[in-house]
Coordinates of C-alpha atoms and ligand atoms in Angstrom, one line a residue:
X14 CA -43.4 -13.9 -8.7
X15 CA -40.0 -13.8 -9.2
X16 CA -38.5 -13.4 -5.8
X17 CA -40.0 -14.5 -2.3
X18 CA -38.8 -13.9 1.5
X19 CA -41.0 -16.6 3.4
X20 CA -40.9 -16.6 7.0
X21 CA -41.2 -18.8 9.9
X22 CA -42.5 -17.4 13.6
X23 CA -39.5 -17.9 15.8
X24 CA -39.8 -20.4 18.1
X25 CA -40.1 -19.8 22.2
X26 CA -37.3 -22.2 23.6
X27 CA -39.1 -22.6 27.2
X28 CA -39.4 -26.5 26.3
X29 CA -38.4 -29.1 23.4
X30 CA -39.7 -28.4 19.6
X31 CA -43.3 -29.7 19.5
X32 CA -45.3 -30.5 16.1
X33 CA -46.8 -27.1 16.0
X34 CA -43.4 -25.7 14.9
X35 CA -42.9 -28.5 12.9
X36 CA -45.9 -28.0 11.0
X37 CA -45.3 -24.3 10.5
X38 CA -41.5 -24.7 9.4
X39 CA -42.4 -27.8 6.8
X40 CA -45.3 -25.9 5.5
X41 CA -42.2 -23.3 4.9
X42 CA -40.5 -25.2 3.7
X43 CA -43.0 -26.9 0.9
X44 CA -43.8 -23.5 -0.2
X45 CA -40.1 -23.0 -0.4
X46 CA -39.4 -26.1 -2.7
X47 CA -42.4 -25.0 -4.9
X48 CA -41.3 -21.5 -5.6
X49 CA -37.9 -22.9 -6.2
X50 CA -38.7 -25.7 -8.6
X51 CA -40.9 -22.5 -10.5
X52 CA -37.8 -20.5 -11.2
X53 CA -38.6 -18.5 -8.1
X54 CA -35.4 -16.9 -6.3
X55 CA -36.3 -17.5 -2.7
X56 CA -34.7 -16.9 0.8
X57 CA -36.6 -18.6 3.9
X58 CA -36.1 -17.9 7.7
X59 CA -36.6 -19.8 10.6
X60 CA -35.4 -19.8 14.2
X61 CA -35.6 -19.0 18.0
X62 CA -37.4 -16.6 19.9
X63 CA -34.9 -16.6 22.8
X64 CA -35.8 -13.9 25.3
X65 CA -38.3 -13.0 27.9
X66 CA -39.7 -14.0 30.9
X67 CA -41.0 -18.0 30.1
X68 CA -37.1 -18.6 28.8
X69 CA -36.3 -16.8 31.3
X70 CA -37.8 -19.5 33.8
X71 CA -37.5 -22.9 32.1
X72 CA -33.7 -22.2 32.0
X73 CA -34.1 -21.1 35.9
X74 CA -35.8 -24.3 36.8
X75 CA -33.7 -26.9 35.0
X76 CA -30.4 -24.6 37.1
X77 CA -28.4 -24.2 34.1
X78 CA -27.0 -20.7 33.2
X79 CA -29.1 -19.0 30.8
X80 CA -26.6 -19.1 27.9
X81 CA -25.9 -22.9 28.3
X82 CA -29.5 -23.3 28.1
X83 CA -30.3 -21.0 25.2
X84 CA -27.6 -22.8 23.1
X85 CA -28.9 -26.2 24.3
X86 CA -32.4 -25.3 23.3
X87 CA -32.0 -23.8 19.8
X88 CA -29.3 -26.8 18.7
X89 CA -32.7 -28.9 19.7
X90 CA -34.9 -26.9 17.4
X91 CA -32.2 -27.2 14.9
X92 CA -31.8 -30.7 14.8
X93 CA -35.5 -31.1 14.6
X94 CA -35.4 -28.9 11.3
X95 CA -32.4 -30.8 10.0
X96 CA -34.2 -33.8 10.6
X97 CA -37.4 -33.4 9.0
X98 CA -35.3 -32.1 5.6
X99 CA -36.4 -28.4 6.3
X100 CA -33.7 -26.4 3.7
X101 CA -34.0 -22.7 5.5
X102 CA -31.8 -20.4 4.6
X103 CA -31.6 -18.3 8.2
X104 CA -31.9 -19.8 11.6
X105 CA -32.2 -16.6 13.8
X106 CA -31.3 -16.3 17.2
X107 CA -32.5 -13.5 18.6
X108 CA -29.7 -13.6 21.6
X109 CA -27.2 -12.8 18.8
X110 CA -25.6 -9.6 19.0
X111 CA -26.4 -8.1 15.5
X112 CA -30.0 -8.7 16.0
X113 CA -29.9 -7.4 19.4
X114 CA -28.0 -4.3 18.3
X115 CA -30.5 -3.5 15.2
X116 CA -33.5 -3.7 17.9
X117 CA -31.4 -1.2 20.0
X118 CA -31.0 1.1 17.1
X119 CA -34.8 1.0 16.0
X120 CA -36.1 1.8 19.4
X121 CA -33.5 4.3 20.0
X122 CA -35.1 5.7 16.6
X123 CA -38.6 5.3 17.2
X124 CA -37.6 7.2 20.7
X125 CA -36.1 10.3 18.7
X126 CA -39.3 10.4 16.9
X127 CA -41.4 10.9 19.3
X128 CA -43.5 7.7 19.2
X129 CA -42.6 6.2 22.3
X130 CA -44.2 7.2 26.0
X131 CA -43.5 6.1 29.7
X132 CA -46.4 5.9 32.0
X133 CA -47.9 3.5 34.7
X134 CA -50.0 0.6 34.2
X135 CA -51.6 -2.1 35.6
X136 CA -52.6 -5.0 33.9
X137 CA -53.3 -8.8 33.0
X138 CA -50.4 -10.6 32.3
X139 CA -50.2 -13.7 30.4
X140 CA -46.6 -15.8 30.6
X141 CA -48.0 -18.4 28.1
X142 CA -48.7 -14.9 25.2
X143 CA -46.0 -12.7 26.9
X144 CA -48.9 -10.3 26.7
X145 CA -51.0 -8.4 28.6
X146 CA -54.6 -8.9 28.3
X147 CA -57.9 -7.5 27.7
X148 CA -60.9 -8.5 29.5
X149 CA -61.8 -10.1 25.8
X150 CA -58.6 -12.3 25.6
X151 CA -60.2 -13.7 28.7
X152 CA -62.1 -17.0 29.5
X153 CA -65.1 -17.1 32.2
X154 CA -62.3 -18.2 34.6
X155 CA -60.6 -14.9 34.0
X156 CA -57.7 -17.2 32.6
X157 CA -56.4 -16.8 28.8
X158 CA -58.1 -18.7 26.2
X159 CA -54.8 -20.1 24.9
X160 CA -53.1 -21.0 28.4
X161 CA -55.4 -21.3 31.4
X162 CA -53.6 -23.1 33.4
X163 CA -50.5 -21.1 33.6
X164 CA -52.8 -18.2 35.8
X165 CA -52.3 -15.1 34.3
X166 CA -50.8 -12.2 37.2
X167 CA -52.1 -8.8 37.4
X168 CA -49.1 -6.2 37.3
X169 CA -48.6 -2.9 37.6
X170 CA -45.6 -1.5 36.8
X171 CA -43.8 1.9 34.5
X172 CA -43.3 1.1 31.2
X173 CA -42.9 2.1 27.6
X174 CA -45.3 2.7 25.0
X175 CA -45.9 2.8 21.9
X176 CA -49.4 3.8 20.8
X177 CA -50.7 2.3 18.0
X178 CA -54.4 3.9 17.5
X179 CA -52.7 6.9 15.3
X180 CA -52.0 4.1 13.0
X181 CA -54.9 2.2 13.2
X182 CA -57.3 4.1 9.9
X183 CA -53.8 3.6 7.9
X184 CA -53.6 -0.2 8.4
X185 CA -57.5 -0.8 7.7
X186 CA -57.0 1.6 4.5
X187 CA -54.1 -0.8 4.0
X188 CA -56.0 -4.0 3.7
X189 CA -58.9 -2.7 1.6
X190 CA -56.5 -1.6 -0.7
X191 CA -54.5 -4.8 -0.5
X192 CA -57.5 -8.2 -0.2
X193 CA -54.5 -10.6 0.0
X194 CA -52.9 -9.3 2.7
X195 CA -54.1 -12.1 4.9
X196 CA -55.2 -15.6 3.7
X197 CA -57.3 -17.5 4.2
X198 CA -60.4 -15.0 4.3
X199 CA -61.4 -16.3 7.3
X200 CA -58.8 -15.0 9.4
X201 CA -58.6 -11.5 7.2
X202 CA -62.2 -11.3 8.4
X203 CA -60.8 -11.8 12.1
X204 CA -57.8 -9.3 11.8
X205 CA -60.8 -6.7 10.9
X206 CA -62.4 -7.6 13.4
X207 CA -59.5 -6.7 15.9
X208 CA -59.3 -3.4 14.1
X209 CA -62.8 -2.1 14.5
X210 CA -62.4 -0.8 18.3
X211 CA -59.4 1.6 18.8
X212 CA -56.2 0.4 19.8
X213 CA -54.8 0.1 23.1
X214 CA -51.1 1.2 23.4
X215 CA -48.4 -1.2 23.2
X216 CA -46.0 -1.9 26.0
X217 CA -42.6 -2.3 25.0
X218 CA -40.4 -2.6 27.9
X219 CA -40.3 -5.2 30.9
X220 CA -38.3 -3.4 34.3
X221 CA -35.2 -6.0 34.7
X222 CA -36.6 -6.5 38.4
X223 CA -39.2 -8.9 36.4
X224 CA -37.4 -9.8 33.5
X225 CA -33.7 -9.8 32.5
X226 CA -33.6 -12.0 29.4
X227 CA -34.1 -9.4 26.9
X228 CA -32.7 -6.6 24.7
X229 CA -31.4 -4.0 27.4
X230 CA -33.6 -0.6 26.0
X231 CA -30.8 2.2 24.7
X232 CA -32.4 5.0 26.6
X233 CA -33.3 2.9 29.7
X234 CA -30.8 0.8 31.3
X235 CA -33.0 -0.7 33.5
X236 CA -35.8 -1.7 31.1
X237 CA -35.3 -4.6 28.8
X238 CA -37.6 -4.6 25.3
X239 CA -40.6 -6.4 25.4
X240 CA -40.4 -9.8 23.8
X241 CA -42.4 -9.6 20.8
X242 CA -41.2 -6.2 19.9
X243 CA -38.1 -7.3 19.7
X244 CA -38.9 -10.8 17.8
X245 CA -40.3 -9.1 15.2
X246 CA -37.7 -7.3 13.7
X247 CA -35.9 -10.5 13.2
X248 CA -38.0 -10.6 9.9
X249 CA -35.4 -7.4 8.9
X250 CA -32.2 -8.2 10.8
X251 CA -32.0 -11.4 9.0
X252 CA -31.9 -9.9 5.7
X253 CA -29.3 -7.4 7.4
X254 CA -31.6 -4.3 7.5
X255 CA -31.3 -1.3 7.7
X256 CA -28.0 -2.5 5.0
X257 CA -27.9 -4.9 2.9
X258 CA -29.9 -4.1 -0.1
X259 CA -32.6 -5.6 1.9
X260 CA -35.3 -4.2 0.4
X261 CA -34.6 -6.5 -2.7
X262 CA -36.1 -9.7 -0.9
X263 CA -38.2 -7.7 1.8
X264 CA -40.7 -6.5 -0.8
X265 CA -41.6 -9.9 -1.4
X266 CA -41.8 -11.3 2.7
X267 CA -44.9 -13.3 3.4
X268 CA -44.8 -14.6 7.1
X269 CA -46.6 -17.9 7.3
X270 CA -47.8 -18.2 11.3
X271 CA -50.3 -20.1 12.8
X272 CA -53.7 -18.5 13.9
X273 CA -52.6 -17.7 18.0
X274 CA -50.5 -15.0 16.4
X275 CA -52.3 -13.2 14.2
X276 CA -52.8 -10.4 16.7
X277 CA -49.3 -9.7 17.0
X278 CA -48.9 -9.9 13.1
X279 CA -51.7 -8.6 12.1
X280 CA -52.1 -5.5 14.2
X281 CA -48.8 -4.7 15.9
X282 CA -46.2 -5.4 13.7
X283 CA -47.7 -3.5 10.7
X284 CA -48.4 -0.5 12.7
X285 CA -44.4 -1.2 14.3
X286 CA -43.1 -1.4 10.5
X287 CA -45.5 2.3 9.7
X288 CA -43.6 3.3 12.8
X289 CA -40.5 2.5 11.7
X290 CA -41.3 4.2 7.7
X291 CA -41.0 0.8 6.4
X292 CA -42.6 -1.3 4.0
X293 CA -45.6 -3.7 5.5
X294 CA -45.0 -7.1 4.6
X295 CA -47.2 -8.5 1.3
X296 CA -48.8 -11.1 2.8
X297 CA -49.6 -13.1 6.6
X298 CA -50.7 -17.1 5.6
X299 CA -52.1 -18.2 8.9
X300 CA -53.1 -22.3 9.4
X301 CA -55.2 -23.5 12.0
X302 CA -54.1 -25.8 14.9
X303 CA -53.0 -29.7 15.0
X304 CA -55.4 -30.9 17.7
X305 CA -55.7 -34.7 19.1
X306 CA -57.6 -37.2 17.6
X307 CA -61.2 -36.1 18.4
X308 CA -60.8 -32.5 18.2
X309 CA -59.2 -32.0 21.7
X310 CA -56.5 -30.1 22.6
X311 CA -53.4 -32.2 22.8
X312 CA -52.2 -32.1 26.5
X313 CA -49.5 -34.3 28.6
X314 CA -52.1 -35.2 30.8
X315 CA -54.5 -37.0 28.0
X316 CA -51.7 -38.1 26.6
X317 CA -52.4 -37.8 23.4
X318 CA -49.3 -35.4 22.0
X319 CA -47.8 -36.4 19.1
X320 CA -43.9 -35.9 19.7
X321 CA -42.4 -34.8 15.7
X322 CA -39.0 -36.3 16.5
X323 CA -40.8 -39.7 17.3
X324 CA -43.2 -39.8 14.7
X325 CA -39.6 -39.7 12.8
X326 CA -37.6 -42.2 13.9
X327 CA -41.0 -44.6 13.9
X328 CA -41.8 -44.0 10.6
X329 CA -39.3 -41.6 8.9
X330 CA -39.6 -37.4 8.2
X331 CA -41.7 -37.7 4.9
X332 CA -44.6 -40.2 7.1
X333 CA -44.8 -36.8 8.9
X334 CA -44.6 -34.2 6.1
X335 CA -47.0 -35.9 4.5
X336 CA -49.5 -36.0 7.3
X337 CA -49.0 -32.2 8.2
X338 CA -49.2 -31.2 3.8
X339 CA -52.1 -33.6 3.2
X340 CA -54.5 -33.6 6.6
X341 CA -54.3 -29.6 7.5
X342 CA -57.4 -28.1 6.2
X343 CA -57.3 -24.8 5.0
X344 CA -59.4 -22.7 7.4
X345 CA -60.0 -24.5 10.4
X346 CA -58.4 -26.9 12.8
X347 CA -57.2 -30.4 12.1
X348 CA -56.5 -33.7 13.8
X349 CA -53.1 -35.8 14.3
X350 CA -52.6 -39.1 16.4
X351 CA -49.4 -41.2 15.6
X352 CA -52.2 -44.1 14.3
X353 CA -53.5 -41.1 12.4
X354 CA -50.1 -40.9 10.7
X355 CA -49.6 -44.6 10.8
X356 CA -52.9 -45.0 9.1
X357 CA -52.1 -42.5 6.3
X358 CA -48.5 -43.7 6.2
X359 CA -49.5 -47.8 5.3
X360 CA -52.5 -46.9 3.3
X361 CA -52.2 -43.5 1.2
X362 CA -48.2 -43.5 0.9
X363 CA -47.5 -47.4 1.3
X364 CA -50.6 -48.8 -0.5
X365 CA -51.0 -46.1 -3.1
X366 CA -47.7 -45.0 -4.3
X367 CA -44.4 -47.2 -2.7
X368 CA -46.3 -50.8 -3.2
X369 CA -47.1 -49.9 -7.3
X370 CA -43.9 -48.2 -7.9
X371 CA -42.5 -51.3 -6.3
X372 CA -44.5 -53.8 -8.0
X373 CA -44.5 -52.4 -11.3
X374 CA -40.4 -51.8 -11.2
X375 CA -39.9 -55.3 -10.0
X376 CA -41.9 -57.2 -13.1
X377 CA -39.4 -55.0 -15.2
X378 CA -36.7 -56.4 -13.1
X379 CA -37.4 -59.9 -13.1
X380 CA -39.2 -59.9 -16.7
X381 CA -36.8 -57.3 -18.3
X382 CA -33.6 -58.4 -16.8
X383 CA -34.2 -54.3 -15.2
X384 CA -34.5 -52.6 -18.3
X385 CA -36.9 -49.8 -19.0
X386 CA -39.7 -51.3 -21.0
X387 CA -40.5 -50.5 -24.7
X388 CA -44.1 -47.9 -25.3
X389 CA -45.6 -49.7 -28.5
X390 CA -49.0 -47.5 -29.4
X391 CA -51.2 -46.2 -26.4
X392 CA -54.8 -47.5 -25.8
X393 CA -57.7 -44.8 -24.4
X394 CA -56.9 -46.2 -21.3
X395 CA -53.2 -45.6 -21.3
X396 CA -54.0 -41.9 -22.4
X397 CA -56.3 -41.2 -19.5
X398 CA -54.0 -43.0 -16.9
X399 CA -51.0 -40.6 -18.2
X400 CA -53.4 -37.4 -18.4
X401 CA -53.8 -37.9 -14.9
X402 CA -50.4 -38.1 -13.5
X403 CA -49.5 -35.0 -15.5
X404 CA -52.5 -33.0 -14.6
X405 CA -52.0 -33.5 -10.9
X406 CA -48.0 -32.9 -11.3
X407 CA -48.5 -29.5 -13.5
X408 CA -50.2 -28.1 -10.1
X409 CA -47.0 -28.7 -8.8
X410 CA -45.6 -26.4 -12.2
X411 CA -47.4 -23.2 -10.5
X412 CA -46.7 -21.3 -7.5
X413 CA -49.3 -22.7 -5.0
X414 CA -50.4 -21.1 -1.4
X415 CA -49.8 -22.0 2.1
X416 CA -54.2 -23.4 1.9
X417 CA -53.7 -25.2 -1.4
X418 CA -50.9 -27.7 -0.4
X419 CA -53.3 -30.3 1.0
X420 CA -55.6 -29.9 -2.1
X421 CA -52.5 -30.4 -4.1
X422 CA -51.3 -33.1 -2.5
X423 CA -54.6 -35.0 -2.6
X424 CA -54.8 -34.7 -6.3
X425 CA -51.1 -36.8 -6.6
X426 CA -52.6 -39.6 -4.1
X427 CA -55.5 -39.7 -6.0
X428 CA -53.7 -39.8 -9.3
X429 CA -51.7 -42.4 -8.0
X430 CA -55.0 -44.5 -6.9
X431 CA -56.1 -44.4 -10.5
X432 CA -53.2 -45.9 -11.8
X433 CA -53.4 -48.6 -9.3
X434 CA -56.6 -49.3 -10.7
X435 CA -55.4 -48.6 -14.6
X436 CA -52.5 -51.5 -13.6
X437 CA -54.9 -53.7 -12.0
X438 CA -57.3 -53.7 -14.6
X439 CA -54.4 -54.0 -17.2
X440 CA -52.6 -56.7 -15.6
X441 CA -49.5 -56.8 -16.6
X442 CA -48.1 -59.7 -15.3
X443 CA -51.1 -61.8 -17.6
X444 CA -49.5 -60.1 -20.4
X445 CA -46.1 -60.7 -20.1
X446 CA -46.4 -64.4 -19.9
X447 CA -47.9 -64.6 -23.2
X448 CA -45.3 -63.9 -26.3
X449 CA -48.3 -62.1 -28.3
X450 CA -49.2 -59.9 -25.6
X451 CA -45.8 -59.1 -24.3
X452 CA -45.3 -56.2 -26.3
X453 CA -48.8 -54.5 -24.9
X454 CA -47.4 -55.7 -21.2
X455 CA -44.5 -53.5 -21.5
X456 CA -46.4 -50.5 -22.5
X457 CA -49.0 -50.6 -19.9
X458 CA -45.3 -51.5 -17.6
X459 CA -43.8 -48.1 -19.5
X460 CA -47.0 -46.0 -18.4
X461 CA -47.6 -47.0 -15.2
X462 CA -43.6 -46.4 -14.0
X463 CA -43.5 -43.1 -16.5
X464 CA -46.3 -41.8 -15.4
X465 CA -45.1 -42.7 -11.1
X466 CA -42.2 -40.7 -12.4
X467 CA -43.7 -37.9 -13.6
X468 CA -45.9 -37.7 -9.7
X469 CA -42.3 -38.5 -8.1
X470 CA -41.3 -35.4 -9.6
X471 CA -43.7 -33.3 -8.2
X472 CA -43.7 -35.5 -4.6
X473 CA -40.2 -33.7 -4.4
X474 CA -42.0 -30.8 -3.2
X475 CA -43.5 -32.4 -0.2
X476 CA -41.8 -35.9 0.5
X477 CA -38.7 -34.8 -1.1
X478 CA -36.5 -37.9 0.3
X479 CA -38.3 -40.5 -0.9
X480 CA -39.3 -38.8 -4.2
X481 CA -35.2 -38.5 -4.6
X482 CA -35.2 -42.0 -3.6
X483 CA -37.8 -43.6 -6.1
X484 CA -36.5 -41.1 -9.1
X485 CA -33.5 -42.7 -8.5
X486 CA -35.1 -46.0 -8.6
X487 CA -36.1 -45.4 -11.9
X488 CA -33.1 -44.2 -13.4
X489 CA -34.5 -40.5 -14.0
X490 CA -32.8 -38.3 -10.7
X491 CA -33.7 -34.9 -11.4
X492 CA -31.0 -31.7 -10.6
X493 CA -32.5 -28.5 -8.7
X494 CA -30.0 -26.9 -11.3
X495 CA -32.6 -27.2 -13.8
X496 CA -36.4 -26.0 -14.5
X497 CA -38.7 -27.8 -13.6
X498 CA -41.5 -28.5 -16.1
X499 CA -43.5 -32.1 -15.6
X500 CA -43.5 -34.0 -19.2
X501 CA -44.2 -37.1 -20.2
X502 CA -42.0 -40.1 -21.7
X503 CA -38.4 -38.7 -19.6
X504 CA -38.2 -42.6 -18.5
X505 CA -37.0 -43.7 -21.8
X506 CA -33.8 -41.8 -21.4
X507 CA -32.9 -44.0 -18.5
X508 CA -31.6 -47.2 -19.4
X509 CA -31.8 -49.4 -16.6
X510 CA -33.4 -49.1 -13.0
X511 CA -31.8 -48.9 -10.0
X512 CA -32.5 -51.4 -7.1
X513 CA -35.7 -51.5 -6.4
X514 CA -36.0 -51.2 -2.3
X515 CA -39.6 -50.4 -0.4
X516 CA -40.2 -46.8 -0.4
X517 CA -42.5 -46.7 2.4
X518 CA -41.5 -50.1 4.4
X519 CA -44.8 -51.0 6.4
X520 CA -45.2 -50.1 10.3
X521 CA -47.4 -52.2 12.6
Ligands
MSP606 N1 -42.1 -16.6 19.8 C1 -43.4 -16.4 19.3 C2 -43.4 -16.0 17.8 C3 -42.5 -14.8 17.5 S1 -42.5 -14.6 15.8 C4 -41.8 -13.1 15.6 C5 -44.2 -17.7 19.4 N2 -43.6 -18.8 19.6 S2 -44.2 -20.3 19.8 O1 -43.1 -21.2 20.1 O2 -45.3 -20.2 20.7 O3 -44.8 -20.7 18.4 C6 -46.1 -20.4 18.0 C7 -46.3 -21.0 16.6 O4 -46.1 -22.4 16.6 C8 -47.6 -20.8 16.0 O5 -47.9 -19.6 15.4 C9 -47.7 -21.9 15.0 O6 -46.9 -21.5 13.9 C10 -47.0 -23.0 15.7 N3 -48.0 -23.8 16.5 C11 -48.1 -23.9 17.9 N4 -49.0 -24.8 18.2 C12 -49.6 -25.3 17.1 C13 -50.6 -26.3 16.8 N5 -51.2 -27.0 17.8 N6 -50.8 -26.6 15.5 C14 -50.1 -26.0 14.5 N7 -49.2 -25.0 14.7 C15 -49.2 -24.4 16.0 O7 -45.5 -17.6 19.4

């Protein structure tokens, strides 16, 4: 890999940034930090899915004018992303008039082509999907699986199609031919699933009687575009399709989304982008769902939502990136309570890797007068303790997927825990005191903070401000300007540590 386009969903702005999008966009963002540190030339897009009808009605029932609102709502999400250190290179809008222009022009092509119909419907309408629904999408209430309390309307109305059962052989011949087109398995399993019964046709439009926040259609004033056929192409528009040399970084897009969407990325927009004559994108990597502690949904009325911007400000952006990168599992869905995070925060980031970087840089302080200790000849145990660190950092040398972070970043926690019990078992501080055993002290001193170093470096990938932080600590900063290769024995280039504050200060 030497180039990657890596995608977020963009964000509905009916309501405040919630830790689903967080998780999605830091997951981004990780995946972004690893290709980078690999050499990888990467762009990475994020942003705000700002039309249709839910938009439409938040902005209608807090009474401010829609574009006040818009602009209040996506500075939100944009904080939020500032906040929690995501680096994106695009934050779309889709209410900005290039993108809104580009959707005009591909309809108005897909029109000329033939591929687009008008007839009546009637059907099931979900507000919470922006979709209309199948009798399968359905609970035994009749109400959608994903939002049954919103009541989902049956509507009948003219619209626009596009029919997407020509298409539908191509796409299946598309992922045979292609296994990693979706990962994990499981959900390729489920998008085949979707494709074994023909496709209904897709509505594109909304009549402006229902819905005005949209993308007015070019060959129908009186239509606005369906919402998730325009969001789509914001995947394109950012890279300044149908210009741009585009195709340079759009060869190489993988859309990271969470499972609730694999439908419309799965199934509709490959069959927009065959539609279209355009490349289908390499790969979809679809997570699970946060839930509450004890697998239930999170809801205001349990009260058991974990708000990102306050798990923040309680215990700082890397508590949370850490939580989302180490506790998602790969396949299924996962749980989060703020004593979850608290919990992981004291005991795998405090106990594990701030209180031994802490303790060991401070008996160099106060024994070395802050100098970096001297490596005399290594012991068994020394080599295994250092064998570790690097082993679990070189994972970090390799492009890793959206399902291995959390493997990955177990394997530095548990790298560190060995060489808590490697200094433990050493005990330093006994041999220190001792004038004959002083020289030994400092080496076991020199392997314990070299070898924190060399899993610092890698941390930068996932808790990138502490990581900074502690590098700094011990003298040995590294530049993004550079390659990235973990080694060992870098701290002796360093001459003196820096202050030595707590990393991860405690939170009761
Ligand atoms: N606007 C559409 C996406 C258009 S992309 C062209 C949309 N927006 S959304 O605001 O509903 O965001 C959905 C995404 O948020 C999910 O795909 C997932 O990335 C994230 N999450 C929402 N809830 C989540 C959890 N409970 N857990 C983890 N992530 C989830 O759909």
């Amino acid at each position: 890999m030497t180039k990657s386009y890596v995608t977020t969903p963009i964000y509905y702005v009916n309501a405040a940034p919630h830790l689903g999008h967080a998780h999605t966009t830091v997951m981004c963002d990780i995946m972004i930090r690893n290709r980078k540190a690999n050499g990888v030339e990467t762009r990475f897009s994020t942003g705000c899915d700002e039309h249709g009808q839910k938009n439409q009605e938040s902005a209608e029932k807090l009474g401010l004018p829609v574009d006040e609102y818009l602009d209040l709502r996506s500075s939100e999400f944009k904080k939020a992303f500032d906040l929690l250190n995501v680096d994106y290179d695009y934050f779309v809008r889709t209410s900005r008039p290039f993108h809104k222009e580009r959707v005009a022009q591909m309809e108005q092509s897909m029109m000329d082509a033939g591929l687009i119909i008008k007839k009546e419907y009637s059907g099931i309408y979900c507000k919470g999907c922006e979709q209309f629904k199948t009798d399968s999408d359905l609970n035994d209430d009749g109400q959608c699986f994903d939002h049954p309390n919103l009541f989902v309307e049956e509507i009948t109305e003219a619209n626009y199609f596009f029919p997407m059962e020509p298409f539908r052989q191509r796409l299946l011949d598309h992922i045979e031919a292609n296994p990693d087109f979706v990962q994990p398995q499981k959900f390729l399993t489920e998008l085949k699933n979707m494709l074994k019964e023909p496709l209904e046709d897709l509505c594109i439009s909304r009549p402006k009687s229902r819905v005005t926040l949209g993308v007015e259609l070019p060959f129908d004033k009186d239509y606005v575009t369906y919402v998730w056929f325009d969001a789509l192409i914001n995947y394109l528009t950012n890279l300044g399709w149908p210009e741009n040399d585009y195709q340079e970084y759009w060869a190489e897009v993988e859309h990271v989304i969470g499972k609730d969407i694999l439908k419309t990325h799965g199934v509709y927009w490959p069959i927009i982008l065959m539609g279209m004559g355009e490349t289908l994108p390499k790969k979809l990597s679809v997570h699970g769902h946060w839930l509450g502690a004890g697998g239930v949904k999170m809801s205001k009325s349990l009260g058991n939502v974990v708000d990102p911007l306050e798990v923040v400000e309680k215990f700082g952006a890397d508590a949370l990136r850490y939580y989302l990168a180490r506790h998602m599992r790969a396949e299924n869905d996962s749980q989060i309570s703020v004593e979850l995070i608290q919990t992981a925060y004291n005991g795998e980031l405090g106990n594990k890797v701030g209180n031994l970087l802490s303790r060991a840089a401070k008996f160099a302080s106060d024994r070395l007068d802050g100098k970096v200790p001297a490596k005399g000849a290594l012991t068994v145990e020394d080599e295994a303790a250092r064998a570790t660190a690097l082993a679990a950092a070189e994972k970090f040398a390799e492009v890793f997927t959206l399902a291995e972070i959390s493997s990955r970043t177990e394997a530095l926690i548990q790298a560190a825990d060995e060489l808590n019990t490697y200094f433990t078992e050493q005990a330093p501080w006994k041999l220190l005191k001792d004038p004959e055993t002083e020289a030994r002290g400092q080496t076991v001193l020199y392997v314990t903070l070299d070898s924190l170093r060399v899993l610092f470096e890698a941390f930068r990938q996932i808790i990138p401000e502490s990581a900074d932080k502690a590098l700094a600590i011990l003298g040995c900063p590294v530049s993004d300007a550079e390659a990235w290769k973990p080694s060992l024995d870098r701290l002796a280039e360093s001459k003196e540590f820096g202050e030595v504050l707590p990393l991860f200060p405690r939170v009761v």
